[in-house]
């Protein structure tokens, strides 16, 4: 366990979440202290069931805390059209084992974990930011113990849920605004790098042939309607993990980031001020480009480690 980076994963699994989480579970550089769930791709009961299914499948003993079922203010949305009705369609995980599920909600569990461990902790946020925003508002004292919030979200350009808004931020723009203005170190893997972090059919075939985990992931891929197997499946959330484990694959800039929360057409749009028009102090490290080959090699190498006997 020496020199492992302590992390909490906040997630809305989600097929691309599942791939990202699998690589975290088998990384010798990370110590997963807690996994918290949030509504996003599907509702909170399903995202919570899905993480429990993955932990049972991978035989990992990690505590889980259930988080917010709704955004801070706005009505819930979902992405069943991308991830299927269950959020992880395509593989029969059998009965859900609820024993890892804590009685506390995600915010309480995150607070307790962050305050109890001696070292600083990194929050890996790969879903809407509702839980993280609530944590920072209810318990601001955690800020000095958070090394960094590494999140998949936002867009340098166009959106995938709104004209200019990416799904995680679009789900809860108010939460994103709280997180972006929290003063905590931020690292962001926006849509633009996810759109280049693609798994093509030849890659899916390699993943399928790896091991039982690869077979499961391949089964999920066949139901992941994010561009489709032939055109390349977008590994959005794995980009946030890649920032943690192999940041050299990215071009990264320090810049000012905020989010629109009012207006007629652009609510949820992330303002990533690469040209410093706003003359605001940088508050985030933003991945603005990715070495696609380096990503692919890293993804396949990392998934190959996700072996269960
Ligand atoms: O826009 C992509 C993000 O939305 C990913 O985190 C995906 O899992 C969905 O939550
Ligand atoms: Ca996600």
Short mmCIF file of C-alpha atoms and ligand atoms in Angstrom, two decimals:
data_model
loop_
_atom_site.label_atom_id
_atom_site.label_comp_id
_atom_site.label_asym_id
_atom_site.label_seq_id
_atom_site.Cartn_x
_atom_site.Cartn_y
_atom_site.Cartn_z
CA UNK A 1 0.00 0.00 0.00
CA UNK A 2 3.09 2.24 0.13
CA UNK A 3 2.97 5.45 -1.93
CA UNK A 4 -0.50 4.75 -3.26
CA UNK A 5 -2.62 7.84 -3.92
CA UNK A 6 -5.76 7.79 -1.76
CA UNK A 7 -8.88 8.43 -3.80
CA UNK A 8 -12.65 8.54 -3.46
CA UNK A 9 -14.53 7.73 -6.67
CA UNK A 10 -17.89 9.48 -7.17
CA UNK A 11 -19.68 7.86 -10.08
CA UNK A 12 -22.91 7.22 -12.02
CA UNK A 13 -22.21 3.85 -13.69
CA UNK A 14 -22.66 3.88 -16.71
CA UNK A 15 -20.67 1.73 -19.10
CA UNK A 16 -17.75 4.12 -19.50
CA UNK A 17 -17.70 4.53 -15.72
CA UNK A 18 -17.38 0.74 -15.41
CA UNK A 19 -14.25 0.69 -17.59
CA UNK A 20 -12.72 3.59 -15.67
CA UNK A 21 -13.50 2.01 -12.30
CA UNK A 22 -12.10 -1.38 -13.34
CA UNK A 23 -8.74 0.24 -14.13
CA UNK A 24 -8.73 2.03 -10.77
CA UNK A 25 -9.53 -1.22 -8.93
CA UNK A 26 -6.43 -2.91 -10.34
CA UNK A 27 -4.02 0.02 -10.30
CA UNK A 28 -1.04 -0.35 -7.96
CA UNK A 29 -0.80 3.46 -7.76
CA UNK A 30 -4.23 4.05 -6.22
CA UNK A 31 -5.84 3.24 -2.89
CA UNK A 32 -9.62 3.48 -3.26
CA UNK A 33 -10.84 4.58 0.16
CA UNK A 34 -14.54 4.79 -0.74
CA UNK A 35 -16.88 4.76 -3.75
CA UNK A 36 -19.94 7.03 -3.76
CA UNK A 37 -22.81 6.95 -6.20
CA UNK A 38 -24.84 9.72 -7.77
CA UNK A 39 -27.83 9.80 -10.09
CA UNK A 40 -26.83 10.58 -13.65
CA UNK A 41 -26.73 8.05 -16.47
CA UNK A 42 -29.54 6.23 -14.66
CA UNK A 43 -31.30 6.71 -11.32
CA UNK A 44 -29.52 6.40 -7.96
CA UNK A 45 -30.78 2.91 -7.19
CA UNK A 46 -29.41 1.63 -10.49
CA UNK A 47 -26.08 3.46 -10.29
CA UNK A 48 -25.66 2.08 -6.78
CA UNK A 49 -26.59 -1.46 -7.87
CA UNK A 50 -24.16 -1.14 -10.75
CA UNK A 51 -21.15 -0.31 -8.62
CA UNK A 52 -22.06 -3.15 -6.27
CA UNK A 53 -22.26 -5.50 -9.27
CA UNK A 54 -18.77 -4.42 -10.37
CA UNK A 55 -17.27 -4.87 -6.90
CA UNK A 56 -18.78 -8.35 -6.62
CA UNK A 57 -17.58 -9.24 -10.14
CA UNK A 58 -14.04 -8.07 -9.40
CA UNK A 59 -14.09 -9.48 -5.83
CA UNK A 60 -12.98 -6.15 -4.35
CA UNK A 61 -13.79 -5.22 -0.76
CA UNK A 62 -14.47 -1.48 -0.94
CA UNK A 63 -17.18 0.41 0.92
CA UNK A 64 -19.93 2.14 -1.04
CA UNK A 65 -22.16 5.04 -0.02
CA UNK A 66 -25.30 6.03 -1.86
CA UNK A 67 -25.56 9.68 -2.84
CA UNK A 68 -27.99 12.15 -4.24
CA UNK A 69 -30.95 10.96 -6.26
CA UNK A 70 -31.59 14.41 -7.71
CA UNK A 71 -29.59 17.48 -8.76
CA UNK A 72 -29.36 20.40 -6.32
CA UNK A 73 -32.15 22.36 -7.99
CA UNK A 74 -33.06 21.07 -11.43
CA UNK A 75 -35.12 18.05 -12.49
CA UNK A 76 -33.20 14.79 -13.01
CA UNK A 77 -32.26 13.71 -16.52
CA UNK A 78 -30.70 10.40 -17.61
CA UNK A 79 -28.77 8.74 -20.43
CA UNK A 80 -30.55 5.37 -20.71
CA UNK A 81 -30.44 5.82 -24.48
CA UNK A 82 -26.64 5.49 -24.24
CA UNK A 83 -26.13 3.04 -21.35
CA UNK A 84 -29.34 1.02 -21.50
CA UNK A 85 -32.22 0.70 -19.02
CA UNK A 86 -30.04 -0.67 -16.20
CA UNK A 87 -27.14 1.67 -16.96
CA UNK A 88 -24.92 -1.34 -17.57
CA UNK A 89 -26.93 -3.41 -20.04
CA UNK A 90 -25.34 -6.39 -21.70
CA UNK A 91 -24.03 -8.62 -18.92
CA UNK A 92 -25.76 -10.72 -16.27
CA UNK A 93 -24.00 -9.90 -13.00
CA UNK A 94 -26.38 -12.04 -10.96
CA UNK A 95 -27.77 -11.00 -7.57
CA UNK A 96 -26.55 -7.67 -6.17
CA UNK A 97 -24.54 -8.05 -2.94
CA UNK A 98 -25.50 -5.10 -0.71
CA UNK A 99 -22.98 -5.88 2.06
CA UNK A 100 -20.48 -3.17 0.98
CA UNK A 101 -23.23 -0.53 1.17
CA UNK A 102 -22.79 1.82 4.16
CA UNK A 103 -25.78 3.18 6.07
CA UNK A 104 -24.47 6.74 5.77
CA UNK A 105 -25.21 8.78 2.66
CA UNK A 106 -22.38 9.70 0.31
CA UNK A 107 -21.76 13.14 1.77
CA UNK A 108 -21.48 11.85 5.34
CA UNK A 109 -19.30 8.93 4.25
CA UNK A 110 -16.99 11.19 2.22
CA UNK A 111 -16.70 13.62 5.15
CA UNK A 112 -15.89 10.87 7.66
CA UNK A 113 -13.32 9.23 5.37
CA UNK A 114 -11.59 12.50 4.45
CA UNK A 115 -11.34 13.61 8.09
CA UNK A 116 -10.26 10.22 9.44
CA UNK A 117 -7.27 9.48 7.20
CA UNK A 118 -3.98 11.23 7.87
CA UNK A 119 -3.02 12.00 4.29
CA UNK A 120 -4.75 14.16 1.73
CA UNK A 121 -7.26 12.56 -0.62
CA UNK A 122 -8.16 12.98 -4.27
CA UNK A 123 -11.78 12.92 -5.42
CA UNK A 124 -12.27 11.31 -8.83
CA UNK A 125 -15.65 12.59 -10.03
CA UNK A 126 -16.97 10.88 -13.15
CA UNK A 127 -20.65 11.75 -12.90
CA UNK A 128 -22.73 14.83 -12.05
CA UNK A 129 -21.13 16.86 -9.24
CA UNK A 130 -24.10 16.93 -6.84
CA UNK A 131 -22.45 14.91 -4.03
CA UNK A 132 -19.15 16.79 -4.30
CA UNK A 133 -20.89 20.17 -4.19
CA UNK A 134 -22.92 19.16 -1.14
CA UNK A 135 -19.78 17.91 0.61
CA UNK A 136 -17.95 21.21 0.01
CA UNK A 137 -20.93 23.28 1.19
CA UNK A 138 -21.93 21.23 4.25
CA UNK A 139 -18.37 20.49 5.39
CA UNK A 140 -16.02 23.22 3.99
CA UNK A 141 -13.34 22.06 6.45
CA UNK A 142 -12.65 19.12 4.11
CA UNK A 143 -11.12 21.47 1.51
CA UNK A 144 -7.70 21.56 3.15
CA UNK A 145 -7.60 17.76 3.13
CA UNK A 146 -8.50 17.39 -0.56
CA UNK A 147 -5.41 17.15 -2.75
CA UNK A 148 -7.34 17.58 -5.99
CA UNK A 149 -10.75 17.03 -7.55
CA UNK A 150 -10.19 15.25 -10.86
CA UNK A 151 -13.36 15.29 -12.93
CA UNK A 152 -14.69 14.24 -16.28
CA UNK A 153 -16.96 17.03 -17.43
CA UNK A 154 -17.46 20.12 -19.47
CA UNK A 155 -16.50 20.99 -22.99
CA UNK A 156 -14.08 23.31 -24.76
CA UNK A 157 -16.60 23.59 -27.55
CA UNK A 158 -19.91 21.84 -28.33
CA UNK A 159 -21.97 19.72 -25.95
CA UNK A 160 -23.25 16.13 -25.93
CA UNK A 161 -26.41 16.83 -23.91
CA UNK A 162 -27.13 20.46 -24.79
CA UNK A 163 -25.91 22.59 -27.67
CA UNK A 164 -22.96 23.70 -25.52
CA UNK A 165 -23.25 21.49 -22.44
CA UNK A 166 -21.68 18.16 -21.56
CA UNK A 167 -23.85 15.59 -19.75
CA UNK A 168 -22.27 15.60 -16.25
CA UNK A 169 -22.33 19.39 -16.03
CA UNK A 170 -25.69 19.66 -17.81
CA UNK A 171 -27.23 17.32 -15.19
CA UNK A 172 -26.30 19.65 -12.33
CA UNK A 173 -24.80 22.97 -13.42
CA UNK A 174 -25.43 24.50 -10.00
CA UNK A 175 -23.31 21.80 -8.37
CA UNK A 176 -20.60 22.34 -10.97
CA UNK A 177 -20.57 26.06 -10.18
CA UNK A 178 -20.04 25.33 -6.50
CA UNK A 179 -17.17 22.95 -7.29
CA UNK A 180 -15.52 25.26 -9.86
CA UNK A 181 -15.63 28.17 -7.39
CA UNK A 182 -14.60 26.16 -4.31
CA UNK A 183 -10.92 27.05 -4.39
CA UNK A 184 -10.01 23.35 -4.33
CA UNK A 185 -7.39 22.21 -6.88
CA UNK A 186 -9.25 21.06 -9.99
CA UNK A 187 -8.27 18.94 -12.96
CA UNK A 188 -10.75 18.57 -15.79
CA UNK A 189 -10.96 16.03 -18.61
CA UNK A 190 -13.58 17.59 -20.89
CA UNK A 191 -15.61 16.08 -23.70
CA UNK A 192 -13.00 17.07 -26.27
CA UNK A 193 -10.40 14.56 -25.06
CA UNK A 194 -13.10 11.91 -24.50
CA UNK A 195 -14.10 12.25 -28.15
CA UNK A 196 -10.58 11.17 -29.09
CA UNK A 197 -10.30 8.42 -26.46
CA UNK A 198 -11.90 5.83 -28.70
CA UNK A 199 -12.13 2.04 -28.63
CA UNK A 200 -12.50 0.59 -32.14
CA UNK A 201 -13.68 -2.92 -33.08
CA UNK A 202 -10.13 -4.25 -33.27
CA UNK A 203 -9.49 -2.93 -29.78
CA UNK A 204 -12.75 -4.39 -28.47
CA UNK A 205 -11.72 -7.77 -29.88
CA UNK A 206 -8.40 -7.55 -28.00
CA UNK A 207 -10.25 -6.63 -24.79
CA UNK A 208 -12.67 -9.53 -25.23
CA UNK A 209 -9.79 -11.98 -25.65
CA UNK A 210 -7.92 -10.77 -22.55
CA UNK A 211 -9.76 -12.49 -19.68
CA UNK A 212 -13.15 -12.80 -17.97
CA UNK A 213 -13.13 -9.08 -17.23
CA UNK A 214 -12.51 -8.36 -20.91
CA UNK A 215 -15.41 -10.58 -21.89
CA UNK A 216 -17.70 -8.69 -19.52
CA UNK A 217 -16.54 -5.30 -20.76
CA UNK A 218 -17.01 -6.43 -24.36
CA UNK A 219 -20.57 -7.47 -23.54
CA UNK A 220 -21.23 -4.00 -22.13
CA UNK A 221 -19.65 -2.37 -25.18
CA UNK A 222 -22.16 -4.12 -27.42
CA UNK A 223 -24.87 -2.14 -25.61
CA UNK A 224 -22.97 1.14 -25.23
CA UNK A 225 -24.58 3.47 -27.74
CA UNK A 226 -21.96 6.17 -27.66
CA UNK A 227 -21.05 6.38 -31.32
CA UNK A 228 -21.23 2.61 -31.74
CA UNK A 229 -18.66 -0.17 -31.89
CA UNK A 230 -17.79 0.51 -35.54
CA UNK A 231 -17.17 4.26 -35.19
CA UNK A 232 -15.29 4.00 -31.93
CA UNK A 233 -16.68 3.96 -28.38
CA UNK A 234 -15.90 7.06 -26.32
CA UNK A 235 -14.06 6.34 -23.08
CA UNK A 236 -14.94 9.65 -21.44
CA UNK A 237 -14.46 8.67 -17.80
CA UNK A 238 -11.23 6.78 -18.46
CA UNK A 239 -9.69 10.12 -19.44
CA UNK A 240 -10.08 11.32 -15.86
CA UNK A 241 -8.34 8.13 -14.66
CA UNK A 242 -5.64 8.62 -17.29
CA UNK A 243 -4.99 12.12 -15.90
CA UNK A 244 -4.34 10.46 -12.53
CA UNK A 245 -2.21 7.58 -13.78
CA UNK A 246 -0.55 8.79 -17.01
CA UNK A 247 -0.96 12.58 -17.34
CA UNK A 248 1.81 12.78 -19.92
CA UNK A 249 -0.65 11.62 -22.58
CA UNK A 250 -2.43 14.98 -22.33
CA UNK A 251 -1.73 18.55 -23.30
CA UNK A 252 -2.72 20.37 -20.11
CA UNK A 253 -3.22 24.08 -19.52
CA UNK A 254 -3.95 26.06 -16.36
CA UNK A 255 -6.90 28.34 -17.01
CA UNK A 256 -10.08 29.87 -15.64
CA UNK A 257 -13.19 27.70 -15.69
CA UNK A 258 -16.78 28.44 -14.69
CA UNK A 259 -20.25 27.37 -15.80
CA UNK A 260 -23.40 29.09 -17.02
CA UNK A 261 -26.39 28.51 -14.72
CA UNK A 262 -28.85 30.93 -16.27
CA UNK A 263 -29.97 31.93 -19.76
CA UNK A 264 -32.19 30.48 -22.43
CA UNK A 265 -29.87 28.22 -24.44
CA UNK A 266 -26.53 27.73 -22.68
CA UNK A 267 -27.25 26.55 -19.13
CA UNK A 268 -24.56 23.99 -18.26
CA UNK A 269 -22.05 25.36 -20.77
CA UNK A 270 -18.54 25.39 -19.32
CA UNK A 271 -16.58 28.58 -19.81
CA UNK A 272 -12.98 27.44 -20.30
CA UNK A 273 -11.12 30.68 -20.95
CA UNK A 274 -8.10 29.43 -22.93
CA UNK A 275 -7.34 32.91 -24.31
CA UNK A 276 -7.77 34.70 -20.96
CA UNK A 277 -10.43 37.06 -22.32
CA UNK A 278 -11.92 37.33 -18.82
CA UNK A 279 -8.60 38.11 -17.11
CA UNK A 280 -9.57 35.77 -14.26
CA UNK A 281 -7.07 33.79 -12.21
CA UNK A 282 -6.67 30.18 -13.32
CA UNK A 283 -8.66 27.76 -11.12
CA UNK A 284 -8.23 24.49 -13.01
CA UNK A 285 -5.85 22.30 -14.95
CA UNK A 286 -7.65 21.40 -18.18
CA UNK A 287 -6.74 18.57 -20.56
CA UNK A 288 -7.10 20.19 -23.98
CA UNK A 289 -5.65 17.40 -26.13
CA UNK A 290 -4.71 13.73 -25.89
CA UNK A 291 -2.19 11.44 -27.55
CA UNK A 292 -4.62 8.88 -28.93
CA UNK A 293 -2.10 6.11 -29.39
CA UNK A 294 -0.69 6.58 -25.90
CA UNK A 295 -4.26 6.45 -24.53
CA UNK A 296 -5.07 3.26 -26.44
CA UNK A 297 -1.88 1.50 -25.33
CA UNK A 298 -2.49 2.57 -21.71
CA UNK A 299 -6.14 1.47 -21.78
CA UNK A 300 -5.36 -1.99 -23.17
CA UNK A 301 -2.41 -2.46 -20.79
CA UNK A 302 -4.55 -1.34 -17.81
CA UNK A 303 -7.52 -3.52 -18.74
CA UNK A 304 -5.22 -6.49 -19.14
CA UNK A 305 -4.37 -6.13 -15.45
CA UNK A 306 -8.05 -6.40 -14.49
CA UNK A 307 -7.78 -10.12 -14.07
CA UNK A 308 -9.93 -12.23 -11.78
CA UNK A 309 -9.24 -15.93 -11.32
O1 LIG B 1 -20.52 13.22 -21.00
C1 LIG B 1 -19.95 12.01 -20.61
C2 LIG B 1 -20.21 11.73 -19.16
O2 LIG B 1 -21.60 11.59 -18.95
C3 LIG B 1 -19.58 10.41 -18.68
O3 LIG B 1 -19.27 10.52 -17.31
C4 LIG B 1 -20.70 9.43 -18.87
O4 LIG B 1 -20.60 8.31 -17.98
C5 LIG B 1 -21.89 10.26 -18.50
O5 LIG B 1 -21.99 10.26 -17.08
CA1 LIG B 2 -20.04 8.83 -15.76
#
